[in-house]
Coordinates of N, CA and C and ligand atoms in Angstrom, one line a residue:
M257 N -7.4 31.5 -16.0 CA -7.4 30.2 -15.3 C -7.4 30.4 -13.8
N258 N -8.3 29.8 -13.1 CA -8.3 30.0 -11.6 C -7.3 29.1 -10.9
T259 N -7.1 29.3 -9.6 CA -6.0 28.6 -8.9 C -6.2 27.1 -9.0
A260 N -7.5 26.7 -8.8 CA -7.8 25.2 -8.8 C -7.3 24.5 -10.1
S261 N -7.6 25.2 -11.2 CA -7.3 24.5 -12.4 C -5.8 24.6 -12.7
L262 N -5.1 25.7 -12.2 CA -3.7 25.8 -12.2 C -3.0 24.6 -11.5
Q263 N -3.6 24.4 -10.3 CA -3.1 23.3 -9.5 C -3.3 22.0 -10.2
G264 N -4.4 21.8 -10.8 CA -4.7 20.6 -11.6 C -3.7 20.4 -12.7
V265 N -3.3 21.4 -13.4 CA -2.3 21.3 -14.4 C -1.0 20.8 -13.8
G266 N -0.6 21.4 -12.7 CA 0.6 21.0 -12.0 C 0.6 19.5 -11.6
M267 N -0.5 19.1 -11.0 CA -0.6 17.8 -10.5 C -0.5 16.7 -11.6
T268 N -1.1 17.0 -12.8 CA -1.1 16.0 -13.8 C 0.1 16.1 -14.7
S269 N 0.9 17.2 -14.5 CA 2.0 17.4 -15.5 C 3.0 16.3 -15.3
P270 N 3.5 15.7 -16.5 CA 4.5 14.7 -16.5 C 5.7 15.0 -15.7
R271 N 6.1 16.4 -15.7 CA 7.3 16.8 -15.1 C 7.2 16.6 -13.6
T272 N 6.1 17.0 -13.0 CA 5.9 16.8 -11.5 C 6.0 15.4 -11.1
R273 N 5.4 14.5 -11.9 CA 5.5 13.1 -11.5 C 6.9 12.5 -11.7
E274 N 7.5 13.0 -12.8 CA 8.9 12.5 -13.1 C 9.9 12.8 -12.0
R275 N 9.7 14.0 -11.4 CA 10.5 14.4 -10.3 C 10.4 13.4 -9.2
L276 N 9.2 13.0 -8.9 CA 9.0 12.0 -7.8 C 9.7 10.7 -8.2
I277 N 9.6 10.3 -9.4 CA 10.2 9.0 -9.8 C 11.7 9.1 -9.7
Q278 N 12.3 10.2 -10.1 CA 13.7 10.4 -10.0 C 14.1 10.3 -8.5
R279 N 13.4 10.9 -7.7 CA 13.7 10.9 -6.2 C 13.6 9.4 -5.7
L280 N 12.7 8.7 -6.2 CA 12.6 7.3 -5.7 C 13.8 6.5 -6.2
R281 N 14.2 6.8 -7.4 CA 15.5 6.1 -7.9 C 16.6 6.5 -7.0
Q282 N 16.8 7.8 -6.7 CA 17.9 8.2 -5.8 C 17.8 7.5 -4.5
Q283 N 16.6 7.2 -4.0 CA 16.5 6.5 -2.7 C 16.7 5.0 -2.8
G284 N 17.0 4.5 -4.1 CA 17.4 3.1 -4.2 C 16.3 2.2 -4.8
I285 N 15.2 2.8 -5.2 CA 14.1 1.9 -5.8 C 14.6 1.5 -7.2
R286 N 14.7 0.2 -7.5 CA 15.3 -0.2 -8.8 C 14.3 -0.9 -9.7
N287 N 13.1 -1.4 -9.2 CA 12.2 -2.1 -10.0 C 11.5 -1.2 -11.0
E288 N 11.8 -1.4 -12.2 CA 11.3 -0.5 -13.3 C 9.7 -0.6 -13.4
Q289 N 9.2 -1.8 -13.2 CA 7.8 -2.0 -13.3 C 7.1 -1.2 -12.2
V290 N 7.6 -1.2 -11.0 CA 7.0 -0.4 -9.9 C 7.1 1.1 -10.2
L291 N 8.3 1.5 -10.7 CA 8.5 2.9 -11.0 C 7.5 3.4 -12.1
D292 N 7.3 2.5 -13.0 CA 6.4 2.9 -14.1 C 5.0 3.0 -13.7
V293 N 4.6 2.0 -12.8 CA 3.2 2.1 -12.3 C 3.0 3.3 -11.5
M294 N 4.0 3.7 -10.7 CA 3.8 4.9 -9.8 C 3.9 6.2 -10.6
R295 N 4.6 6.1 -11.7 CA 4.6 7.3 -12.6 C 3.2 7.6 -13.2
H296 N 2.5 6.5 -13.4 CA 1.2 6.6 -14.1 C 0.0 6.6 -13.2
T297 N 0.2 6.4 -11.9 CA -0.9 6.4 -10.9 C -1.1 7.8 -10.4
P298 N -2.3 8.3 -10.5 CA -2.6 9.7 -10.1 C -2.8 9.8 -8.6
R299 N -1.7 10.0 -7.8 CA -1.8 10.0 -6.4 C -2.7 11.1 -5.9
H300 N -2.9 12.1 -6.6 CA -3.7 13.2 -6.1 C -5.2 12.8 -6.0
I301 N -5.7 11.9 -6.7 CA -7.1 11.5 -6.5 C -7.3 10.7 -5.2
F302 N -6.2 10.3 -4.5 CA -6.3 9.5 -3.3 C -6.3 10.4 -2.1
L303 N -6.3 11.7 -2.3 CA -6.2 12.7 -1.2 C -7.4 13.6 -1.3
D304 N -7.7 14.2 -0.1 CA -8.8 15.2 -0.1 C -8.3 16.5 -0.9
E305 N -9.2 17.2 -1.4 CA -8.9 18.3 -2.3 C -7.8 19.3 -1.7
A306 N -8.0 19.6 -0.4 CA -7.1 20.6 0.2 C -5.6 20.1 0.2
L307 N -5.4 18.8 0.1 CA -4.0 18.3 0.1 C -3.5 17.8 -1.2
A308 N -4.4 17.8 -2.2 CA -4.1 17.2 -3.5 C -2.8 17.8 -4.1
H309 N -2.6 19.1 -3.9 CA -1.5 19.7 -4.5 C -0.1 19.2 -4.0
R310 N -0.2 18.5 -2.9 CA 1.1 18.0 -2.3 C 1.3 16.5 -2.7
A311 N 0.5 16.0 -3.5 CA 0.4 14.5 -3.8 C 1.8 14.0 -4.3
Y312 N 2.6 14.8 -5.0 CA 3.8 14.2 -5.6 C 5.0 14.6 -4.9
E313 N 4.8 15.1 -3.6 CA 6.0 15.2 -2.7 C 6.2 13.9 -2.1
D314 N 7.4 13.6 -1.7 CA 7.7 12.3 -1.1 C 7.5 12.3 0.4
C315 N 6.2 12.5 0.8 CA 5.9 12.5 2.2 C 4.5 11.8 2.5
A316 N 4.4 11.4 3.7 CA 3.1 10.8 4.1 C 2.1 11.9 4.3
L317 N 0.9 11.7 4.0 CA -0.1 12.7 4.1 C -1.4 12.2 4.8
P318 N -2.1 13.0 5.6 CA -3.3 12.5 6.3 C -4.5 12.3 5.4
I319 N -5.2 11.2 5.7 CA -6.4 10.9 4.9 C -7.7 10.8 5.8
G320 N -7.6 11.4 7.0 CA -8.7 11.5 7.9 C -8.7 10.3 8.8
Y321 N -9.5 10.3 9.9 CA -9.7 9.2 10.8 C -8.4 8.9 11.5
E322 N -7.4 9.9 11.6 CA -6.1 9.7 12.2 C -5.2 8.7 11.4
Q323 N -5.5 8.5 10.1 CA -4.8 7.6 9.3 C -4.0 8.4 8.3
T324 N -3.0 7.7 7.7 CA -2.1 8.4 6.7 C -1.9 7.6 5.4
L325 N -1.8 8.3 4.3 CA -1.3 7.7 3.1 C 0.2 7.6 3.2
S326 N 0.8 6.5 3.0 CA 2.2 6.3 3.2 C 3.0 7.2 2.2
Q327 N 4.2 7.5 2.6 CA 5.2 8.2 1.8 C 5.5 7.4 0.5
P328 N 5.5 8.0 -0.7 CA 5.7 7.2 -1.9 C 6.9 6.3 -1.8
Y329 N 8.0 6.7 -1.2 CA 9.2 5.8 -1.1 C 8.8 4.5 -0.4
I330 N 8.0 4.6 0.6 CA 7.6 3.4 1.4 C 6.7 2.5 0.5
V331 N 5.8 3.1 -0.2 CA 4.9 2.3 -1.1 C 5.8 1.6 -2.1
A332 N 6.7 2.3 -2.7 CA 7.6 1.7 -3.7 C 8.4 0.6 -3.1
R333 N 9.0 0.8 -2.0 CA 9.9 -0.2 -1.3 C 9.1 -1.4 -1.0
M334 N 7.9 -1.3 -0.4 CA 7.2 -2.4 0.0 C 6.7 -3.2 -1.2
T335 N 6.3 -2.5 -2.2 CA 5.8 -3.2 -3.4 C 7.0 -4.0 -4.1
E336 N 8.2 -3.3 -4.1 CA 9.3 -4.0 -4.7 C 9.7 -5.2 -3.9
L337 N 9.6 -5.2 -2.6 CA 9.9 -6.3 -1.7 C 8.9 -7.5 -1.9
L338 N 7.7 -7.1 -2.1 CA 6.6 -8.0 -2.4 C 6.9 -8.8 -3.7
L339 N 7.3 -8.1 -4.7 CA 7.5 -8.7 -6.0 C 8.8 -9.5 -6.1
E340 N 9.7 -9.2 -5.3 CA 11.0 -9.9 -5.3 C 10.9 -11.4 -5.0
G341 N 9.8 -11.8 -4.5 CA 9.5 -13.2 -4.1 C 9.2 -14.0 -5.4
G342 N 9.1 -13.4 -6.5 CA 8.7 -14.1 -7.8 C 7.3 -13.7 -8.2
A343 N 6.8 -14.4 -9.3 CA 5.5 -14.0 -9.9 C 4.4 -14.2 -8.8
L344 N 3.5 -13.3 -8.8 CA 2.4 -13.3 -7.8 C 1.1 -13.4 -8.6
D345 N 0.2 -14.2 -8.1 CA -1.2 -14.2 -8.7 C -2.2 -13.5 -7.8
K346 N -2.1 -13.8 -6.5 CA -3.1 -13.4 -5.5 C -2.5 -12.8 -4.3
V347 N -2.8 -11.6 -4.0 CA -2.2 -10.9 -2.9 C -3.2 -10.3 -2.0
L348 N -3.0 -10.4 -0.7 CA -3.8 -9.9 0.4 C -3.2 -8.6 0.9
E349 N -4.0 -7.5 1.0 CA -3.5 -6.3 1.6 C -4.3 -6.0 2.8
I350 N -3.6 -5.6 3.9 CA -4.3 -5.2 5.1 C -4.2 -3.7 5.3
G351 N -5.3 -3.0 5.4 CA -5.2 -1.5 5.6 C -5.4 -0.8 4.2
T352 N -6.6 -0.9 3.6 CA -6.8 -0.2 2.3 C -6.5 1.3 2.4
G353 N -7.0 1.9 3.5 CA -6.8 3.4 3.6 C -7.3 4.1 2.4
S354 N -6.5 5.0 1.8 CA -6.9 5.8 0.7 C -7.1 4.9 -0.6
G355 N -6.5 3.7 -0.6 CA -6.6 2.9 -1.8 C -5.4 3.1 -2.7
Y356 N -4.4 4.0 -2.4 CA -3.3 4.2 -3.3 C -2.4 3.0 -3.5
Q357 N -2.0 2.4 -2.3 CA -1.2 1.2 -2.4 C -1.9 0.1 -3.1
T358 N -3.2 0.0 -2.9 CA -4.1 -1.0 -3.6 C -4.0 -0.8 -5.1
A359 N -4.1 0.5 -5.5 CA -4.1 0.8 -6.9 C -2.8 0.4 -7.6
V360 N -1.7 0.7 -6.8 CA -0.4 0.3 -7.4 C -0.3 -1.2 -7.5
L361 N -0.7 -1.9 -6.5 CA -0.7 -3.4 -6.5 C -1.6 -4.0 -7.7
A362 N -2.8 -3.4 -7.8 CA -3.7 -3.9 -8.8 C -3.2 -3.8 -10.2
Q363 N -2.2 -2.9 -10.4 CA -1.6 -2.8 -11.8 C -0.4 -3.8 -12.0
L364 N 0.0 -4.5 -10.9 CA 1.1 -5.4 -11.0 C 0.8 -6.8 -10.7
V365 N -0.4 -7.0 -10.1 CA -0.8 -8.4 -9.7 C -2.2 -8.7 -10.2
P366 N -2.4 -9.9 -10.7 CA -3.7 -10.2 -11.3 C -4.9 -10.0 -10.3
R367 N -4.7 -10.5 -9.0 CA -5.9 -10.4 -8.1 C -5.4 -9.8 -6.8
V368 N -6.1 -8.8 -6.3 CA -5.8 -8.1 -5.1 C -7.0 -8.2 -4.2
F369 N -6.8 -8.6 -2.9 CA -7.9 -8.7 -1.9 C -7.5 -7.7 -0.8
T370 N -8.3 -6.7 -0.5 CA -7.9 -5.7 0.5 C -8.9 -5.5 1.6
I371 N -8.4 -5.4 2.8 CA -9.2 -5.3 4.0 C -9.1 -3.9 4.7
E372 N -10.2 -3.3 5.1 CA -10.1 -2.1 5.9 C -11.2 -2.1 7.0
R373 N -10.8 -1.5 8.1 CA -11.7 -1.5 9.3 C -12.5 -0.2 9.5
I374 N -12.2 0.8 8.6 CA -13.0 2.1 8.7 C -13.8 2.2 7.5
R375 N -15.1 2.1 7.6 CA -16.0 2.0 6.5 C -15.9 3.2 5.5
P376 N -15.9 4.4 6.0 CA -15.9 5.6 5.0 C -14.6 5.6 4.2
L377 N -13.5 5.2 4.8 CA -12.2 5.1 4.0 C -12.4 4.0 2.9
Q378 N -12.9 2.9 3.3 CA -13.1 1.8 2.3 C -14.0 2.3 1.1
E379 N -15.1 3.0 1.5 CA -16.0 3.4 0.4 C -15.3 4.4 -0.6
K380 N -14.5 5.3 0.0 CA -13.8 6.3 -0.9 C -12.8 5.5 -1.8
A381 N -12.1 4.6 -1.2 CA -11.1 3.9 -1.9 C -11.7 3.1 -3.1
R382 N -12.9 2.5 -2.8 CA -13.6 1.7 -3.8 C -14.0 2.6 -5.0
R383 N -14.4 3.9 -4.7 CA -14.8 4.8 -5.8 C -13.6 5.2 -6.6
R384 N -12.5 5.4 -5.9 CA -11.2 5.9 -6.6 C -10.7 4.8 -7.6
L385 N -10.8 3.5 -7.1 CA -10.3 2.4 -7.9 C -11.2 2.2 -9.1
A386 N -12.5 2.4 -8.9 CA -13.5 2.3 -10.0 C -13.2 3.4 -11.0
A387 N -12.9 4.6 -10.5 CA -12.6 5.8 -11.4 C -11.4 5.4 -12.3
M388 N -10.5 4.6 -11.7 CA -9.3 4.2 -12.5 C -9.6 3.0 -13.3
S389 N -10.8 2.5 -13.3 CA -11.2 1.2 -14.0 C -10.4 0.0 -13.6
L390 N -10.0 0.0 -12.3 CA -9.3 -1.2 -11.8 C -10.3 -2.1 -11.2
R391 N -10.5 -3.2 -11.9 CA -11.6 -4.1 -11.5 C -11.1 -5.4 -10.9
N392 N -9.8 -5.6 -10.7 CA -9.3 -6.8 -10.1 C -9.1 -6.8 -8.6
V393 N -9.8 -5.9 -8.0 CA -9.7 -5.8 -6.5 C -11.0 -6.1 -5.8
Q394 N -10.9 -6.9 -4.7 CA -12.0 -7.2 -3.9 C -11.8 -6.6 -2.5
F395 N -12.9 -5.9 -2.0 CA -12.8 -5.2 -0.8 C -13.5 -6.0 0.3
R396 N -13.0 -5.9 1.5 CA -13.6 -6.5 2.7 C -13.6 -5.5 3.9
Y397 N -14.7 -5.4 4.5 CA -14.8 -4.5 5.7 C -14.7 -5.5 6.9
A398 N -13.5 -5.5 7.5 CA -13.3 -6.5 8.6 C -12.0 -6.2 9.4
D399 N -11.7 -6.9 10.4 CA -10.5 -6.8 11.1 C -9.4 -7.6 10.4
G400 N -8.4 -6.9 9.9 CA -7.4 -7.6 9.1 C -6.5 -8.5 9.9
N401 N -6.6 -8.5 11.2 CA -5.8 -9.4 12.0 C -6.2 -10.9 11.7
L402 N -7.4 -11.0 11.2 CA -7.9 -12.4 10.9 C -7.6 -12.8 9.5
G403 N -7.0 -11.9 8.7 CA -6.8 -12.3 7.3 C -8.1 -12.4 6.6
W404 N -8.1 -13.2 5.5 CA -9.4 -13.4 4.7 C -9.4 -14.9 4.4
P405 N -9.9 -15.7 5.5 CA -9.9 -17.1 5.4 C -10.5 -17.7 4.1
G406 N -11.6 -17.2 3.7 CA -12.3 -17.7 2.5 C -11.6 -17.6 1.2
E407 N -10.6 -16.8 1.2 CA -9.8 -16.6 -0.1 C -8.4 -17.1 0.0
A408 N -8.0 -17.6 1.2 CA -6.7 -18.1 1.4 C -6.5 -19.4 0.6
P409 N -5.3 -19.8 0.2 CA -4.0 -19.1 0.5 C -3.6 -18.1 -0.5
F410 N -2.8 -17.2 0.0 CA -2.3 -16.0 -0.9 C -0.8 -16.2 -1.2
D411 N -0.4 -15.7 -2.3 CA 1.0 -15.7 -2.7 C 1.8 -14.8 -1.8
A412 N 1.2 -13.7 -1.4 CA 1.9 -12.7 -0.6 C 0.9 -11.9 0.2
I413 N 1.3 -11.4 1.4 CA 0.5 -10.5 2.2 C 1.2 -9.3 2.5
I414 N 0.6 -8.1 2.4 CA 1.2 -6.8 2.7 C 0.3 -6.1 3.7
S415 N 0.9 -5.6 4.8 CA 0.1 -4.8 5.7 C 0.7 -3.4 5.8
T416 N -0.2 -2.4 5.7 CA 0.2 -1.0 5.8 C -0.2 -0.4 7.1
A417 N -0.4 -1.3 8.1 CA -0.6 -0.9 9.5 C 0.3 -1.8 10.3
A418 N 0.9 -1.3 11.4 CA 1.9 -2.1 12.1 C 1.3 -2.9 13.2
P419 N 1.4 -4.3 13.2 CA 1.1 -5.1 14.4 C 2.2 -5.1 15.3
A420 N 2.0 -5.3 16.6 CA 3.0 -5.5 17.6 C 3.9 -6.7 17.3
S421 N 3.2 -7.8 16.9 CA 3.8 -9.0 16.3 C 2.9 -9.5 15.2
I422 N 3.5 -10.2 14.3 CA 2.7 -10.6 13.1 C 1.6 -11.6 13.5
P423 N 0.3 -11.3 13.1 CA -0.8 -12.2 13.5 C -0.6 -13.6 12.8
A424 N -0.9 -14.6 13.6 CA -0.8 -16.0 13.2 C -1.5 -16.3 11.8
A425 N -2.7 -15.6 11.7 CA -3.5 -15.8 10.5 C -2.7 -15.5 9.2
F426 N -1.8 -14.5 9.3 CA -1.0 -14.2 8.1 C -0.2 -15.4 7.6
Y427 N 0.4 -16.1 8.5 CA 1.2 -17.3 8.1 C 0.3 -18.4 7.7
E428 N -0.8 -18.6 8.4 CA -1.7 -19.7 8.1 C -2.3 -19.5 6.7
Q429 N -2.4 -18.3 6.2 CA -3.1 -18.0 5.0 C -2.1 -17.7 3.8
L430 N -0.8 -18.1 4.1 CA 0.3 -17.8 3.1 C 0.7 -19.1 2.4
K431 N 0.8 -19.1 1.1 CA 1.3 -20.3 0.4 C 2.7 -20.6 0.8
M432 N 3.1 -21.9 0.7 CA 4.5 -22.2 0.9 C 5.4 -21.4 0.0
G433 N 6.5 -20.8 0.5 CA 7.3 -20.0 -0.4 C 6.9 -18.5 -0.4
G434 N 5.7 -18.3 0.1 CA 5.1 -16.9 0.0 C 5.7 -16.0 1.1
R435 N 5.4 -14.7 1.0 CA 6.0 -13.8 1.9 C 5.1 -12.7 2.4
V436 N 5.3 -12.3 3.7 CA 4.6 -11.2 4.3 C 5.5 -10.0 4.3
V437 N 5.0 -8.9 3.9 CA 5.8 -7.6 4.0 C 5.0 -6.7 4.9
T438 N 5.6 -6.3 6.0 CA 4.8 -5.6 7.0 C 5.7 -4.8 8.0
P439 N 5.3 -3.6 8.4 CA 6.0 -3.0 9.6 C 5.6 -3.8 10.8
V440 N 6.5 -3.9 11.8 CA 6.3 -4.7 13.0 C 6.8 -3.8 14.2
G441 N 6.0 -3.8 15.2 CA 6.5 -3.1 16.4 C 5.5 -2.0 16.9
E442 N 5.8 -1.4 18.0 CA 5.0 -0.4 18.6 C 5.7 1.0 18.4
R443 N 6.4 1.4 19.4 CA 7.1 2.7 19.3 C 8.2 2.6 18.3
Q444 N 9.0 1.5 18.4 CA 10.1 1.2 17.5 C 9.6 0.2 16.5
Q445 N 9.5 0.6 15.2 CA 9.0 -0.3 14.2 C 10.1 -0.6 13.2
E446 N 10.0 -1.8 12.6 CA 10.9 -2.1 11.5 C 10.1 -2.8 10.4
L447 N 10.5 -2.5 9.2 CA 9.9 -3.2 8.0 C 10.5 -4.6 7.9
Q448 N 9.6 -5.6 7.9 CA 10.1 -7.0 7.9 C 9.5 -7.7 6.6
V449 N 10.4 -8.6 6.1 CA 9.9 -9.5 5.1 C 10.0 -10.9 5.7
V450 N 8.9 -11.6 5.8 CA 8.9 -12.9 6.4 C 8.5 -13.9 5.4
T451 N 9.4 -14.9 5.1 CA 9.1 -15.9 4.1 C 8.7 -17.2 4.7
R452 N 7.7 -17.8 4.2 CA 7.3 -19.2 4.7 C 8.0 -20.2 4.0
T453 N 8.9 -20.9 4.6 CA 9.7 -22.0 3.9 C 9.4 -23.3 4.6
E454 N 9.9 -24.4 3.9 CA 9.7 -25.7 4.4 C 10.3 -25.9 5.8
N455 N 11.3 -25.1 6.1 CA 12.0 -25.2 7.4 C 11.5 -24.1 8.4
G456 N 10.4 -23.5 8.1 CA 9.8 -22.5 9.1 C 9.9 -21.1 8.5
L457 N 9.8 -20.2 9.4 CA 9.7 -18.8 8.9 C 11.1 -18.1 8.8
Q458 N 11.4 -17.5 7.7 CA 12.6 -16.8 7.6 C 12.4 -15.3 7.7
V459 N 12.9 -14.6 8.7 CA 12.6 -13.2 8.9 C 13.8 -12.3 8.5
N460 N 13.5 -11.3 7.6 CA 14.5 -10.3 7.2 C 14.0 -9.0 7.7
S461 N 14.9 -8.3 8.4 CA 14.5 -6.9 8.8 C 15.1 -6.0 7.8
V462 N 14.3 -5.0 7.2 CA 14.8 -4.2 6.1 C 15.2 -2.8 6.6
E463 N 14.4 -2.1 7.3 CA 14.8 -0.8 7.7 C 13.8 -0.2 8.8
P464 N 14.2 0.7 9.6 CA 13.2 1.3 10.5 C 12.1 2.1 9.8
V465 N 10.9 2.0 10.3 CA 9.8 2.7 9.7 C 8.8 3.3 10.7
R466 N 7.8 4.0 10.3 CA 6.9 4.6 11.2 C 5.5 4.5 10.6
F467 N 4.6 3.6 11.1 CA 3.3 3.3 10.5 C 2.2 3.5 11.6
V468 N 1.0 3.7 11.2 CA -0.1 3.7 12.2 C -0.3 2.3 12.7
P469 N -0.8 2.1 13.9 CA -0.9 0.7 14.4 C -2.0 -0.1 13.7
L470 N -1.8 -1.4 13.7 CA -2.8 -2.4 13.3 C -3.7 -2.5 14.5
K471 N -5.0 -2.1 14.3 CA -5.9 -2.1 15.5 C -6.7 -3.4 15.5
S472 N -7.5 -3.6 16.6 CA -8.3 -4.8 16.6 C -9.8 -4.4 16.4
G473 N -10.5 -5.3 15.8 CA -12.0 -5.0 15.5 C -12.2 -4.0 14.4
V474 N -13.5 -3.7 14.2 CA -13.8 -2.7 13.1 C -14.5 -1.5 13.8
C475 N -14.6 -0.4 13.1 CA -15.3 0.7 13.7 C -16.2 1.4 12.6
Ligands
SAH273 N1 -2.1 1.7 2.3 C1 -2.8 2.9 2.8 C2 -2.3 3.3 4.1 C3 -3.4 3.6 5.1 S1 -2.9 3.7 6.8 C4 -2.8 4.0 1.8 O1 -2.2 3.8 0.7 O2 -3.5 5.0 1.9 C5 -3.3 2.1 7.4 C6 -4.7 1.7 7.3 O3 -4.9 0.4 8.0 C7 -5.8 2.6 7.9 O4 -6.7 2.9 6.9 C8 -6.4 1.8 9.0 O5 -7.7 2.1 9.2 C9 -6.1 0.4 8.6 N2 -6.2 -0.6 9.6 C10 -5.6 -0.5 10.9 N3 -5.9 -1.6 11.6 C11 -6.6 -2.4 10.8 C12 -7.2 -3.7 10.9 N4 -7.1 -4.4 12.0 N5 -7.8 -4.3 9.9 C13 -8.0 -3.6 8.7 N6 -7.5 -2.3 8.5 C14 -6.8 -1.8 9.5

């Protein structure tokens, strides 16, 4: 057996993935549905070959174009926070990146709409989701600051890139009672859950985080 196939065995071994799930539990992730989806989602296919052997470590990893696939703990935490708002039908994701967070969402929510501003990343993500036979995702190549007006309103919006402050379009495209889960800030960032209520926006700060910035325009 050559090294590549040995690595392949390690990556797909239930034990390797179970270790990650146990670590997520230790870090406080409680949503069994989220843990189960992450246990079965092959994170290694969302990375370039040279990094695939590190896929089940709990760390952020580069995906090219100065972007990163978030640490599994953060993916789990953000997904858990998104689902805490109640049953979701339609979710908007800003920052498709590798497509890993998209794939996790697509197994928990009936309809996922995802926006990316770097075309080659979007194309790779599209192929990976097709390889997993996930067909409930629509992709858009655009500036996520504007949301996706033609598909609004959404039950929830998740951004995996950090705006300095939350774009107005996110609130405008959110259903009453819906929530935005996003990192906010520049050098100092925090993960926020903002709920749209009849009395205005209710902001909850969850924990300090470090994300790539939400940029303007497409490239
Ligand atoms: N969720 C991704 C994380 C990718 S990093 C994953 O699981 O891999 C954040 C992503 O947001 C990058 O791909 C970056 O290109 C994208 N991004 C940054 N600003 C954006 C914007 N204004 N509109 C759309 N995508 C944006």
